[in-house]
mmCIF file of C-alpha atoms in Angstrom:
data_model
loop_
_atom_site.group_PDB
_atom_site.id
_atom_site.type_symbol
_atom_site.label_atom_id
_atom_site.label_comp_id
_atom_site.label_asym_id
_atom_site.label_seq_id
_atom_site.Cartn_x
_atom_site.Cartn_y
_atom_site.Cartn_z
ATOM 1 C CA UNK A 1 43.658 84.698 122.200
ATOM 2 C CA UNK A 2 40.843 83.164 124.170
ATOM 3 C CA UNK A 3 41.549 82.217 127.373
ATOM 4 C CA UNK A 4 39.506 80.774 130.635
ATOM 5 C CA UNK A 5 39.460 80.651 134.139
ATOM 6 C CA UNK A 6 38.416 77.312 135.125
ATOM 7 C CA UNK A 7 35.636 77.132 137.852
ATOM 8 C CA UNK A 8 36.821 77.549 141.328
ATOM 9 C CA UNK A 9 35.592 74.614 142.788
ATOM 10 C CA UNK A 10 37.320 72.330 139.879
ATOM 11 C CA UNK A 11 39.313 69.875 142.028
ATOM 12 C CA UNK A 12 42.400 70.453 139.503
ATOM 13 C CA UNK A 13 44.087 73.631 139.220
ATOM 14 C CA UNK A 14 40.917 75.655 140.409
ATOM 15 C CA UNK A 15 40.693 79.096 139.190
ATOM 16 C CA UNK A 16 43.504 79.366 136.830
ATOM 17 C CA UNK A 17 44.039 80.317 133.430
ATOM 18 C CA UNK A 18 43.930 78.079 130.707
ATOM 19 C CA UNK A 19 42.701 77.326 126.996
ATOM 20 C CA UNK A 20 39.623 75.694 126.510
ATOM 21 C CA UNK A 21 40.090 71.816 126.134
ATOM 22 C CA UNK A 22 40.504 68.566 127.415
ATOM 23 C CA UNK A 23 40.526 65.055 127.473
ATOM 24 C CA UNK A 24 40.672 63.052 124.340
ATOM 25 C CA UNK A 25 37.746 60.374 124.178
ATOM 26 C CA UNK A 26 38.319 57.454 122.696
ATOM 27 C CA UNK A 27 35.077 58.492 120.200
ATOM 28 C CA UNK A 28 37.016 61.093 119.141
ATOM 29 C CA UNK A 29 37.881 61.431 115.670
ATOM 30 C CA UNK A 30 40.958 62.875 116.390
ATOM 31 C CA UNK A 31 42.687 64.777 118.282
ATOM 32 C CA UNK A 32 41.256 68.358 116.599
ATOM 33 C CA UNK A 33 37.967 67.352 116.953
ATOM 34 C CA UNK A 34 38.687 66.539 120.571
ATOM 35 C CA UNK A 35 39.669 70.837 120.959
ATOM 36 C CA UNK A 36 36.420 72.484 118.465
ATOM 37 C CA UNK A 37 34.600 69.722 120.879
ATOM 38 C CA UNK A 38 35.587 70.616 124.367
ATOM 39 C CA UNK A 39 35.785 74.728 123.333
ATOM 40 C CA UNK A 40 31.872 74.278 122.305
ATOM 41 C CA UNK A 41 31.335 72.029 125.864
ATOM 42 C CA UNK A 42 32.944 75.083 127.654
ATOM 43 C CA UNK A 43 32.124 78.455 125.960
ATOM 44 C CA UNK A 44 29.221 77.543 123.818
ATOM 45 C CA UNK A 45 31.688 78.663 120.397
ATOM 46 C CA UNK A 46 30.944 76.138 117.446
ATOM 47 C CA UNK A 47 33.491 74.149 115.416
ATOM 48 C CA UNK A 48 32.657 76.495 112.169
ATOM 49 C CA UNK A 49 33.526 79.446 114.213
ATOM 50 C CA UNK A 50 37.074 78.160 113.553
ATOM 51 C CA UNK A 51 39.649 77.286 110.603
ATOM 52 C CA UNK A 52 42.163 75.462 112.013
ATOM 53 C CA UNK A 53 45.755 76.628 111.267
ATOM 54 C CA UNK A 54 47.490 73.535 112.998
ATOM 55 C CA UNK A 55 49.545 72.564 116.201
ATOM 56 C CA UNK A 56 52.535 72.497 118.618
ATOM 57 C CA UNK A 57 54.627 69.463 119.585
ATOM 58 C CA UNK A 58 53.459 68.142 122.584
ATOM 59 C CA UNK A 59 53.837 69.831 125.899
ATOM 60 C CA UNK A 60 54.140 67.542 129.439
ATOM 61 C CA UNK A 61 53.900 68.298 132.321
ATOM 62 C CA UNK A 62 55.678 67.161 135.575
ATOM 63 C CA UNK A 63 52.276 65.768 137.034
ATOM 64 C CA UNK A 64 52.650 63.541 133.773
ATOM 65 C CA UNK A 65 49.817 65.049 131.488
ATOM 66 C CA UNK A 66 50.545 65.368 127.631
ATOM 67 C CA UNK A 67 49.063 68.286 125.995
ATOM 68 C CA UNK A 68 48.658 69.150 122.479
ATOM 69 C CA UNK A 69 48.028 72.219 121.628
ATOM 70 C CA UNK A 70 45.931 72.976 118.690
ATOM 71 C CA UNK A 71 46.247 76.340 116.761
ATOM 72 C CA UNK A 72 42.976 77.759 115.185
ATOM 73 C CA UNK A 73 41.607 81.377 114.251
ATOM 74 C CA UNK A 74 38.100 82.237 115.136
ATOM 75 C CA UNK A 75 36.495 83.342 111.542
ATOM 76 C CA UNK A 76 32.987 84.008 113.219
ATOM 77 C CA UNK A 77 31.965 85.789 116.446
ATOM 78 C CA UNK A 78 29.510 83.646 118.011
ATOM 79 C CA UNK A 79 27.460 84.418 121.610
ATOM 80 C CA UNK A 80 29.925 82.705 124.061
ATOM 81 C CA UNK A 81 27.919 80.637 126.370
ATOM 82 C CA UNK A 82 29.627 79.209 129.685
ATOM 83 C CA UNK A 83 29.549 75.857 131.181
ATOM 84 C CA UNK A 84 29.646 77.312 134.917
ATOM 85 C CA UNK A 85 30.508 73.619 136.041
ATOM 86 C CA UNK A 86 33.965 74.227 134.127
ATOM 87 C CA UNK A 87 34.803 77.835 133.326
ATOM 88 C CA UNK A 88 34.294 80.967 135.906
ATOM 89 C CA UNK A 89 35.181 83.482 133.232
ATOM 90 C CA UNK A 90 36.363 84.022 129.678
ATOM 91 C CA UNK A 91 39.311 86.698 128.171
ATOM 92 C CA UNK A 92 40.704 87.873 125.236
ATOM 93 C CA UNK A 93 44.278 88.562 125.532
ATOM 94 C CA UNK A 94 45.996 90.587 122.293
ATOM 95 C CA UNK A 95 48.019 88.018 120.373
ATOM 96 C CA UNK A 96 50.505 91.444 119.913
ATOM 97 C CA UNK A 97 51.194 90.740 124.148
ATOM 98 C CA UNK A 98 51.660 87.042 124.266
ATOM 99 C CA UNK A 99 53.970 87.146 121.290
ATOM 100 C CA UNK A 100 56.463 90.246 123.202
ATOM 101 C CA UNK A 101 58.907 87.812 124.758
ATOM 102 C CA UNK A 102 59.894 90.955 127.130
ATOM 103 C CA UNK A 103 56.178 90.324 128.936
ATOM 104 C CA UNK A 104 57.173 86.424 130.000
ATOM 105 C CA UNK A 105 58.838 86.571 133.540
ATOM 106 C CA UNK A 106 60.756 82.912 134.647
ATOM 107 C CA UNK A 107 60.041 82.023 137.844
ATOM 108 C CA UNK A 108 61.381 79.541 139.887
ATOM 109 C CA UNK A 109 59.541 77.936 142.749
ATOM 110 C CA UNK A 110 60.508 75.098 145.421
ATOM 111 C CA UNK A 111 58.398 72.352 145.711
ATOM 112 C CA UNK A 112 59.495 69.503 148.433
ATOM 113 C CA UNK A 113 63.128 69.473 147.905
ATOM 114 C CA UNK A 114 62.813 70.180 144.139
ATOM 115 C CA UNK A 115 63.046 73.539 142.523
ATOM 116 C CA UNK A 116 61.192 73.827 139.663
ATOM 117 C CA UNK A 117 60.738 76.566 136.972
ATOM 118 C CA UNK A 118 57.836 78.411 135.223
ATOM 119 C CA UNK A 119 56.723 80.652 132.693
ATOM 120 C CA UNK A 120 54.609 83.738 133.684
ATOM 121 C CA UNK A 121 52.606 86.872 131.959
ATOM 122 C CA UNK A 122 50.620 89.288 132.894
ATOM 123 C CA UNK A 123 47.705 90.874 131.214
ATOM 124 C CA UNK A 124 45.402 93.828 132.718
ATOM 125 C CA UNK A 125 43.815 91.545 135.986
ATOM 126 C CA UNK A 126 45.089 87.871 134.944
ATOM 127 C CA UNK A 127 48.161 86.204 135.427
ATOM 128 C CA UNK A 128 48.894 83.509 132.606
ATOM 129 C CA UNK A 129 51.374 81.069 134.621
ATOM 130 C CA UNK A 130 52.408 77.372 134.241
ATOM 131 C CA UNK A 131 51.416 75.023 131.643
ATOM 132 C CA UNK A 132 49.317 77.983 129.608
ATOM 133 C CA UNK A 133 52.102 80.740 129.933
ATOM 134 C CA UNK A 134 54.747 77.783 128.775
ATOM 135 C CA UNK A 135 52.440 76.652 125.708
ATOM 136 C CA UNK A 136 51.929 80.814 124.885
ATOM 137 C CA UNK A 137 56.126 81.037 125.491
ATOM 138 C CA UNK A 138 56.255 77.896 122.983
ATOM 139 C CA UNK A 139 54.035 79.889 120.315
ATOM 140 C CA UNK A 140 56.006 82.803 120.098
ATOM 141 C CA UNK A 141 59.496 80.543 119.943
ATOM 142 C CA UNK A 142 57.898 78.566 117.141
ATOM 143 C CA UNK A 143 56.263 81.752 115.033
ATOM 144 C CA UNK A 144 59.601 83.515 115.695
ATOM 145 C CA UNK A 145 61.752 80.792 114.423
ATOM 146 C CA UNK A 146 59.558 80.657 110.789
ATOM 147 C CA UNK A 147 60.050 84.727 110.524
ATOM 148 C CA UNK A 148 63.831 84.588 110.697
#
């Protein structure tokens, strides 16, 4: 699984780890498009590099963001090529750990007067938390629940 850590001077969630993507733009085809576009803006990898194998339901956040995650396999190694403005650093974490539901920790952390809750995983130097570690917790219920 490719992940990045976004640039550390990003003025949103500096320096953690998430997939490549982003915002929809209204000259977007759709919303697949939108993902092969924004991982080419931020690791140089081209839209053939990828068949796309489909998507989760929409995950939102508390801060009020909507994300859909799209689901692709990368069918061609490419030279990955960093926007610095965006991404500090690139890894690839085994599929085999993100899909072990014994490596996901739940956390629970108080902010204000509200106690809120978290995924978390670990994987040699990175910690996977938040939004990406509840997306990656969401991939492994939904591949688990088509094995059964």
């Amino acid at each position: 699984m490719l992940l990045t850590q976004r640039a550390l001077h990003m003025r949103n969630h500096p320096g953690q780890i998430a997939f490549p993507g982003g915002k929809h733009d209204p000259d977007d085809a759709s919303i697949q498009y939108t993902a092969l576009r924004e991982t080419l803006e931020e690791v140089g990898l081209a839209p053939d590099c990828f068949d796309l194998l489909g998507e989760l339901g929409e995950y939102c956040t508390i801060s009020g963001y909507c994300i859909k995650p799209i689901i692709a396999e990368m069918t061609r190694r490419s030279e990955l090529s960093l926007c610095e403005d965006e991404v500090k650093s690139v890894h690839w974490v085994p599929l085999r750990h993100l899909l072990t539901p014994q490596n996901y920790r739940f956390k629970k952390k108080k902010l204000d007067a509200i106690s809120r809750g978290y995924f978390e995983i670990e994987y040699q130097d990175i910690r996977i938390w938040g939004v990406t570690a509840g997306i990656l917790f969401g991939l492994y219920q939904t591949l688990a629940g088509h094995i059964r």
